[in-house]
Coordinates of C-alpha atoms in Angstrom, one line a residue:
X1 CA 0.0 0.0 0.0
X2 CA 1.2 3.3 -0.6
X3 CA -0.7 5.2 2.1
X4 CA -0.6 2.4 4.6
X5 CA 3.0 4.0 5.9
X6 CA 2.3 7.2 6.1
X7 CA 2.1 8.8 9.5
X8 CA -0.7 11.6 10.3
X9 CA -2.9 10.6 7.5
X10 CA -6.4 11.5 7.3
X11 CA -9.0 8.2 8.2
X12 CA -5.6 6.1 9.6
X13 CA -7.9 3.8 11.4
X14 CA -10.1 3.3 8.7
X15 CA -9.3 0.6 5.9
X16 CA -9.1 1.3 1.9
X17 CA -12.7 -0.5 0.4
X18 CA -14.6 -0.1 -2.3
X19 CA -17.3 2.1 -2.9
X20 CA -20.6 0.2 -2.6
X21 CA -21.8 1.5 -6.0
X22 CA -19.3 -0.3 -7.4
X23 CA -18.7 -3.8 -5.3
X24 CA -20.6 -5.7 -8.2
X25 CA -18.6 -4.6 -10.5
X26 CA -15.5 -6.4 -12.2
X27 CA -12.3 -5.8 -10.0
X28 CA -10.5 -3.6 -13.4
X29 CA -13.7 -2.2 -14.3
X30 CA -14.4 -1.9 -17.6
X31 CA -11.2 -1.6 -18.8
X32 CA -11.0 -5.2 -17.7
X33 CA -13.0 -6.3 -20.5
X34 CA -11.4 -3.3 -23.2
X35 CA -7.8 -3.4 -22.1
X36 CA -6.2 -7.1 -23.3
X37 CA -2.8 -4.9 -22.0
X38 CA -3.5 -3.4 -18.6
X39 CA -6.9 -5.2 -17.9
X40 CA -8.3 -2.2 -15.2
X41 CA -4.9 -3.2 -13.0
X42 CA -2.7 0.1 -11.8
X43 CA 0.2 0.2 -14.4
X44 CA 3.6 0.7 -13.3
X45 CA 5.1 1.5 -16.3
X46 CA 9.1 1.5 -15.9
X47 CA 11.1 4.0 -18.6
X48 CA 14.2 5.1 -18.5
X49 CA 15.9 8.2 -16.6
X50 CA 15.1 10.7 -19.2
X51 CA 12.0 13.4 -18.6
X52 CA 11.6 13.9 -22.6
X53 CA 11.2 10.3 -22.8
X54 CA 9.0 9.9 -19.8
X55 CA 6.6 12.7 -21.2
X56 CA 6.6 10.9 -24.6
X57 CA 5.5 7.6 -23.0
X58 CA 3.1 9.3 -20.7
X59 CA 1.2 10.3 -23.6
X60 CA 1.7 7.3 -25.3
X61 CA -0.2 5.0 -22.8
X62 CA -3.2 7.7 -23.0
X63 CA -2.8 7.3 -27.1
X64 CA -3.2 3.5 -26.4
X65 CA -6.3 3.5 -24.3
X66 CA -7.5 5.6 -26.7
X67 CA -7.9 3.0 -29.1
X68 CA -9.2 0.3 -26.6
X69 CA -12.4 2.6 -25.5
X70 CA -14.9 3.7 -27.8
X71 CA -16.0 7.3 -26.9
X72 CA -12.4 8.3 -25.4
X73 CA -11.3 11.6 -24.7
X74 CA -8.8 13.9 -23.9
X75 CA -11.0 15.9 -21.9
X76 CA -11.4 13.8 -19.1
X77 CA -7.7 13.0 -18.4
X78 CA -4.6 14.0 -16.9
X79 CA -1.1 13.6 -16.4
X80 CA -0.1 14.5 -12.8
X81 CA 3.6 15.8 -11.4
X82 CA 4.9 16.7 -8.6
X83 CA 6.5 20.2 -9.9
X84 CA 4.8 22.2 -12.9
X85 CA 8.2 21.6 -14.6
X86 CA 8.4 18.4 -15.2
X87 CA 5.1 18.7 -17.3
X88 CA 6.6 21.3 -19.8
X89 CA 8.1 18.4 -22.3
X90 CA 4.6 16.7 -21.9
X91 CA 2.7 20.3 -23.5
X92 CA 5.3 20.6 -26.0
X93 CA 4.9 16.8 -27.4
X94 CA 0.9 17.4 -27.2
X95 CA 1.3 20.2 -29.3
X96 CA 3.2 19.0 -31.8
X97 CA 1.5 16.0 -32.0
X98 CA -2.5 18.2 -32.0
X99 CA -3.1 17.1 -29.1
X100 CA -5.6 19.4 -27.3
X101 CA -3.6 20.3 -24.3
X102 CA -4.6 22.2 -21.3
X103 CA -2.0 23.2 -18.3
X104 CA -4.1 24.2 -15.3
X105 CA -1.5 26.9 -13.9
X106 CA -2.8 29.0 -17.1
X107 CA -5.1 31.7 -15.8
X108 CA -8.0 31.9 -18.8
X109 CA -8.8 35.3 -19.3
X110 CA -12.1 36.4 -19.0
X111 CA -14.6 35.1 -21.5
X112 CA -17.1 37.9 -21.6
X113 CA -13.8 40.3 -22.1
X114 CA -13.4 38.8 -25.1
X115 CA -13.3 40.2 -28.5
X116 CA -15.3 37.6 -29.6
X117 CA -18.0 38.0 -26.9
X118 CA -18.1 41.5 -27.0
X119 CA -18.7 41.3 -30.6
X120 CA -21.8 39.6 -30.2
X121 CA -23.1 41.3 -27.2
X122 CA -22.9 45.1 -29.7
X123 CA -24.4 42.7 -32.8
X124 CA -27.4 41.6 -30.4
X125 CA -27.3 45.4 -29.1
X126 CA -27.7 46.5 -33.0
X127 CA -30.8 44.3 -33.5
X128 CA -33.6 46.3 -34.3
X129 CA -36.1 43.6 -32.5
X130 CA -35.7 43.2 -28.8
X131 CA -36.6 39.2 -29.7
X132 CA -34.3 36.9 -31.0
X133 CA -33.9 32.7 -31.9
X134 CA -30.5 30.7 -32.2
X135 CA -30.8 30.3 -35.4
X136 CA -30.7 33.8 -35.9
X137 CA -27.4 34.0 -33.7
X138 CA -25.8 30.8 -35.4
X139 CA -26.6 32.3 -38.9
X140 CA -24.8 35.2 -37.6
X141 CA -21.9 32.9 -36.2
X142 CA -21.6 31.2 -39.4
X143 CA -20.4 34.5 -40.9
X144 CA -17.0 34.6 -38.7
X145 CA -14.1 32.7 -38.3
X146 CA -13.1 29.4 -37.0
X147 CA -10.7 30.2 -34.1
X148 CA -10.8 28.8 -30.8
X149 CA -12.7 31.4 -29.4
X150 CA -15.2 31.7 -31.9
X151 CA -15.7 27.9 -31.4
X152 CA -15.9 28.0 -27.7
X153 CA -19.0 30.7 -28.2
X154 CA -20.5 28.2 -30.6
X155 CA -20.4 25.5 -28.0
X156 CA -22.2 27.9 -25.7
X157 CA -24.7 28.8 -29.0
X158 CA -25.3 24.7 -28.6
X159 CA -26.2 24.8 -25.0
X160 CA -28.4 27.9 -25.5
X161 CA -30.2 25.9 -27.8
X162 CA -31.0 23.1 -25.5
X163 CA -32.3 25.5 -23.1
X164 CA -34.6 27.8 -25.0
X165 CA -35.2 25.6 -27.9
X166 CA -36.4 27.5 -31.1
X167 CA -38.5 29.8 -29.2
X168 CA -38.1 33.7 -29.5
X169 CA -35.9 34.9 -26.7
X170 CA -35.5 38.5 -25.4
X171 CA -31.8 39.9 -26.7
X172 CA -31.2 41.1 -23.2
X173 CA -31.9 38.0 -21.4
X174 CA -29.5 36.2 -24.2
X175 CA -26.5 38.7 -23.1
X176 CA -27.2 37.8 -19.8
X177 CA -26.8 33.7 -19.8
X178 CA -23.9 34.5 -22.4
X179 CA -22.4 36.4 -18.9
X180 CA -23.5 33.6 -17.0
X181 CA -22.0 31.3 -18.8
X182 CA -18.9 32.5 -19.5
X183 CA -18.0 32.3 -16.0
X184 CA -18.5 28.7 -15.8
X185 CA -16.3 28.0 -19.2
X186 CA -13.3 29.1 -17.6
X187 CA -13.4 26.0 -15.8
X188 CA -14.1 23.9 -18.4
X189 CA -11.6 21.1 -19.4
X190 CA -11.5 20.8 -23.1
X191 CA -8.2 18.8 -23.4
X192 CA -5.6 17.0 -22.1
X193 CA -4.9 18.6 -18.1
X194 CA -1.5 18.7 -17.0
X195 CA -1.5 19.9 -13.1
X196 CA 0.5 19.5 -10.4
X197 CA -0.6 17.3 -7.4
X198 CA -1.4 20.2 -5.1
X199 CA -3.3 21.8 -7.6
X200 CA -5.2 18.0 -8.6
X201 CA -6.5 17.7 -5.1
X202 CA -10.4 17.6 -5.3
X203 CA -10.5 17.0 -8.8
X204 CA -11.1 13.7 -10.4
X205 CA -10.6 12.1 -14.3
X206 CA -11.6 8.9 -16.3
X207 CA -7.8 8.2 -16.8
X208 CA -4.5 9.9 -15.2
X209 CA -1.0 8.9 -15.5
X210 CA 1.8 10.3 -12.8
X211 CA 4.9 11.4 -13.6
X212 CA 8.1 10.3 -11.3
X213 CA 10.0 12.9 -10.4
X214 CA 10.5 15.2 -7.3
X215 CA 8.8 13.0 -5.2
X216 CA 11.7 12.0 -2.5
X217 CA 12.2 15.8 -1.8
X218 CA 9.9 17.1 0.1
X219 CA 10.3 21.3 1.3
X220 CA 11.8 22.2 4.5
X221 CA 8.5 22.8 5.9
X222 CA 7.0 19.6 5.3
X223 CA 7.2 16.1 7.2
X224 CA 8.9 13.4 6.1
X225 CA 5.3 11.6 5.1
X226 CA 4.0 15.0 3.3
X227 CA 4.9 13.6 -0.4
X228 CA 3.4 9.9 0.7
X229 CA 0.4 11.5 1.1
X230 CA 0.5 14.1 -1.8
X231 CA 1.0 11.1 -4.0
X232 CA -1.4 9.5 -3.0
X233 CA -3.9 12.6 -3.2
X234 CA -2.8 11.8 -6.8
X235 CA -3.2 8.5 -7.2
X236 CA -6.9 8.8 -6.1
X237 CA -7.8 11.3 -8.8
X238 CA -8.4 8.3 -11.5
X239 CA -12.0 6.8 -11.7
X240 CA -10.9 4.5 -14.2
X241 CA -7.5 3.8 -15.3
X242 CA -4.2 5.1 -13.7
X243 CA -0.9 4.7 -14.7
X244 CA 2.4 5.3 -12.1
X245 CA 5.7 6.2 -14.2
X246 CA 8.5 5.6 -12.3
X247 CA 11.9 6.9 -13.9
X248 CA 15.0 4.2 -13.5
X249 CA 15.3 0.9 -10.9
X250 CA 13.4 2.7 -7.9
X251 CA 10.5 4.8 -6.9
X252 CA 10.2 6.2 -3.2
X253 CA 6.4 4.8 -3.2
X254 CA 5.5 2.6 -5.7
X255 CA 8.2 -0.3 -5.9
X256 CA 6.6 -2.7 -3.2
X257 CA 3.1 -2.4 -5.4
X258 CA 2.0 -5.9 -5.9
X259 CA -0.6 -8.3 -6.3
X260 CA -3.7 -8.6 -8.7
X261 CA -4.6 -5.5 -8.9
X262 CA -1.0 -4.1 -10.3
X263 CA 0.5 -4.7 -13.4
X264 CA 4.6 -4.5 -14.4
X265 CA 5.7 -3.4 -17.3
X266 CA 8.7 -1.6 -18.9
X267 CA 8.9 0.6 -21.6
X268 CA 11.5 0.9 -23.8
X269 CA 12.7 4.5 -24.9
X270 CA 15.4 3.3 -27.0
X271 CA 15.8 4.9 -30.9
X272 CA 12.6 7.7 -29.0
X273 CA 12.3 11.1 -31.1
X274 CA 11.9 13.2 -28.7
X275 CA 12.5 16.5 -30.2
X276 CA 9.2 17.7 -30.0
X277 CA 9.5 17.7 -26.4
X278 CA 12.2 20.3 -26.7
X279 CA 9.5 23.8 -26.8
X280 CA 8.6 25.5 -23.8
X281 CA 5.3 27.1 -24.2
X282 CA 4.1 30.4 -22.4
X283 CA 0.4 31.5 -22.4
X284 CA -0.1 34.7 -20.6
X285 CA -2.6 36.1 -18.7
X286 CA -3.5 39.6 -18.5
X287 CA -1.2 40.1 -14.6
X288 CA 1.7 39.9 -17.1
X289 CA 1.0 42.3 -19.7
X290 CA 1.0 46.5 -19.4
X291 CA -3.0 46.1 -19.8
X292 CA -3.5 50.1 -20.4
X293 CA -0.1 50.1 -23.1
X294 CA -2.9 50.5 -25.8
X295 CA -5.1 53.5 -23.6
X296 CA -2.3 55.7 -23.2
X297 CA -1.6 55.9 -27.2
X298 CA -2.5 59.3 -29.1
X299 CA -5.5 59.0 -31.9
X300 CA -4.6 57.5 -34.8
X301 CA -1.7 55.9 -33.8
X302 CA -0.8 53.2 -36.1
X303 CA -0.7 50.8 -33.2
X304 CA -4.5 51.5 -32.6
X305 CA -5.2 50.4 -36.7
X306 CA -3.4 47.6 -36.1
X307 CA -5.0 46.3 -33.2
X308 CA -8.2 46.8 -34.7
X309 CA -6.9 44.4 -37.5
X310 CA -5.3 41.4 -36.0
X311 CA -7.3 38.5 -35.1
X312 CA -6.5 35.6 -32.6
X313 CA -4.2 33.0 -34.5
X314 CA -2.6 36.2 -36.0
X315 CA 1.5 35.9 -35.9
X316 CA 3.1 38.4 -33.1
X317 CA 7.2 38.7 -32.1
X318 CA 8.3 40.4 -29.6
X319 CA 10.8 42.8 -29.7
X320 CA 13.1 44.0 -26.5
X321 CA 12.6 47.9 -25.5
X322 CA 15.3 48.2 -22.6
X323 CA 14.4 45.9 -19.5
X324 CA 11.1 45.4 -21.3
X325 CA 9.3 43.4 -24.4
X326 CA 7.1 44.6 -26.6
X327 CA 4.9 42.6 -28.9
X328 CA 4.9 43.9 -32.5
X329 CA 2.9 42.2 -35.2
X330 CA 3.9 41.2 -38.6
X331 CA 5.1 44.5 -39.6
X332 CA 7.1 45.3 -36.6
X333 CA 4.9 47.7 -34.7
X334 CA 4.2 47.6 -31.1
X335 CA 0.9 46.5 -30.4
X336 CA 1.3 46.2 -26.8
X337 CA 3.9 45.7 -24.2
X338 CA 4.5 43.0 -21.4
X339 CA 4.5 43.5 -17.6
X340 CA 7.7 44.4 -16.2
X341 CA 7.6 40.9 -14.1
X342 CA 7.5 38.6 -16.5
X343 CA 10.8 37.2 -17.6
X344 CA 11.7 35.3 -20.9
X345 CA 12.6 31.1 -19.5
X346 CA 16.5 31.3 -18.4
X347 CA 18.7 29.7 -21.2
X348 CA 15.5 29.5 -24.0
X349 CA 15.7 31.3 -27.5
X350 CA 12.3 32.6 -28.6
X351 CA 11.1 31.1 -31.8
X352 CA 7.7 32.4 -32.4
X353 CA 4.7 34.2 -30.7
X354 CA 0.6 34.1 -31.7
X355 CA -2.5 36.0 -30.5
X356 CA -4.0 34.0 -27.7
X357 CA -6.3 36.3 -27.1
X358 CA -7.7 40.0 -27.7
X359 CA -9.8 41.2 -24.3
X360 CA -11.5 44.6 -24.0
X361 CA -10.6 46.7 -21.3
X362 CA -12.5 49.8 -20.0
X363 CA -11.1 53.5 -18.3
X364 CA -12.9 51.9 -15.2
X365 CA -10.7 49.0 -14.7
X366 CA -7.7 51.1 -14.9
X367 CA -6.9 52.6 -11.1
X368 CA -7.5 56.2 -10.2
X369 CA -3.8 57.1 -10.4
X370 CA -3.5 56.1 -13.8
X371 CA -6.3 57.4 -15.4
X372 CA -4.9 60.7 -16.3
X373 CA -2.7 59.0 -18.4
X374 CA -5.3 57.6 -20.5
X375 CA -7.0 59.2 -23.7
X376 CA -9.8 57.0 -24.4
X377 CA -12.2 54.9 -22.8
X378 CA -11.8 51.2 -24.1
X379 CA -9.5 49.4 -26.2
X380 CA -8.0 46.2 -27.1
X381 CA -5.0 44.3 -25.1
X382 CA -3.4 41.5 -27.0
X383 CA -2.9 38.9 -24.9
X384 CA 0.2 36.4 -26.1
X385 CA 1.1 32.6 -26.3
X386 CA 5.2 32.6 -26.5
X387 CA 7.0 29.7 -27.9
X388 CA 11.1 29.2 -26.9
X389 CA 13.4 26.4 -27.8
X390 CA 15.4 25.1 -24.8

């Protein structure tokens, strides 16, 4: 057991069973039946000591039970670490690979901020009837592009429509669930989740494979027993397959795993490409950009024509100005600037930079102080996704 040990754990006199929904069930679940490889068991998968390979391998297992389990989905899995690190060569295979990939340290920005959400709120403002259906909306929709944000909002069109059905609906009460529903997006899970174990904890997925790594160090400030338990906290995130990674000839919790319920095996990493793992991707949120760079600027400021041209997807560098970057679009003009904070990863060469997002921002959300600085009362902060090459 990998809890058993552990001293001051939660329900120590209590013993691991389980849940009564499930004792007719077949000990491996359904994957018993679907998985001729792991058969439902706990997978100790053995690679070697190399965290490129290991990330490969990680995903690899997920790419296999994809093909055992009709219905599958990266959206309810997750790979699990100990440090946010030691995911960053499992986001760059996912991407090169298409993967959807989520990392949940990435603070979304807000939803009805967006361009995109704004841009329907002014077309349903415009209407000259205060009644409107869905298919008026999607016919609407249909007319822009296919980015991820535009696709998010036709996700939400899809759920307006199993609501309301095909019935008239009053403009202002459609703004409103749009508001509503925003909020709860930005906890959606739309692809593969990579999280640490601290921030896993109360969260739970169809299939989860940990990552070994980190896990015989724990901080000064912890007890000898605090990564047992964290590990464990991780282990118990998976509803219905789980896979434990362990890096080399020993694990600090997982070698003594036995019995039925466990299956060995070791993969080999020999010959592995693993030069997709090499990126380091950076998706900002609006704490590390200068969020008024674009409300200071005179009118008619090339910047401001610019920023009322580029899309999300759009191509943006960035460009150093001192101890600061600025991001400049295709032709080299500064469209907005980062926060003095953030720093570019140590040892990393940039390779190439896209519009994540484009929020709205208002005079009002700028503090008092500032505000004299501004000349006018909204406009449009780019918000970047940074690609280096380690």
């Amino acid at each position: 057991m990998v809890i058993a040990p552990a001293r001051h754990r939660m329900k120590a006199g209590h013993d691991i069973t389980v849940n009564r929904s499930r004792r007719k069930d077949h000990p491996g679940g359904v994957l018993e039946r679907l998985d001729p490889i792991g058969r439902g068991r706990v997978q100790v998968l053995r690679v070697p000591i190399d965290e490129a390979v290991q990330a490969v391998l990680a995903v690899r297992e997920l790419e296999r039970l994809k093909t055992q389990v009709t219905g599958w989905t990266w959206a309810k899995a997750a790979v699990i670490a100990r440090t946010w690190r030691q995911l960053g060569p499992v986001r760059s295979y996912c991407e090169a690979r298409g993967i959807p990939v989520q990392v949940a340290s990435d603070d979304p920005p807000n939803v009805w901020r967006l361009r995109e959400t704004q841009s329907l709120v002014e077309w349903l403002r415009r209407r000259s009837g205060a009644a409107v259906r869905v298919t008026d909306i999607a016919g609407w929709m249909d007319q822009q592009s296919t980015s991820h944000w535009w696709s998010l909002l036709r996700e939400g069109l899809e759920d307006l429509s199993h609501e309301f059905g095909g019935r008239e609906i009053d403009r202002k009460d459609v703004i409103e669930w749009f508001a509503e529903w925003g909020r709860d997006t930005r906890k959606r899970q739309t692809g593969l989740l990579l999280l640490s174990a601290h921030r896993a904890k109360g969260l739970e997925f169809d299939d989860v494979v940990i990552l070994d790594g980190g896990w015989d160090r724990p901080s000064n400030r912890e007890d000898g027993d605090a990564d047992r338990r964290l590990y464990y906290v991780a282990m118990t995130r998976a509803r219905r397959s789980l896979a434990l990674l362990s890096m080399g000839a020993r694990h600090p919790f997982i070698d003594s795993l036995d019995g039925p319920e466990v299956g060995h095996r070791a993969l080999d990493g020999k010959g592995l490409d693993v030069a997709d793992c090499r990126m380091i991707y950076r998706t900002l949120n609006p704490s590390e950009v200068d969020l008024d760079f674009a409300g200071r600027l005179a009118d008619g400021h090339r910047a401001l024509r610019s920023l009322d041209r580029i899309a999300t997807g759009d191509a943006a560098g960035l460009e150093q100005d001192g101890d600061r970057w600025l991001i400049v679009d295709r032709g080299g003009i500064a469209i907005g600037r980062l926060a003095r904070k953030f720093k570019p990863p140590e040892g990393a060469t940039f390779v190439a930079g896209s519009v994540y997002a484009i929020i709205t921002r208002y005079r009002s959300d700028s503090g008092e102080d500032f505000r004299s600085q501004l000349r006018r009362d909204r406009w449009s902060v780019v918000l970047p996704e940074l690609v280096y090459r380690s």
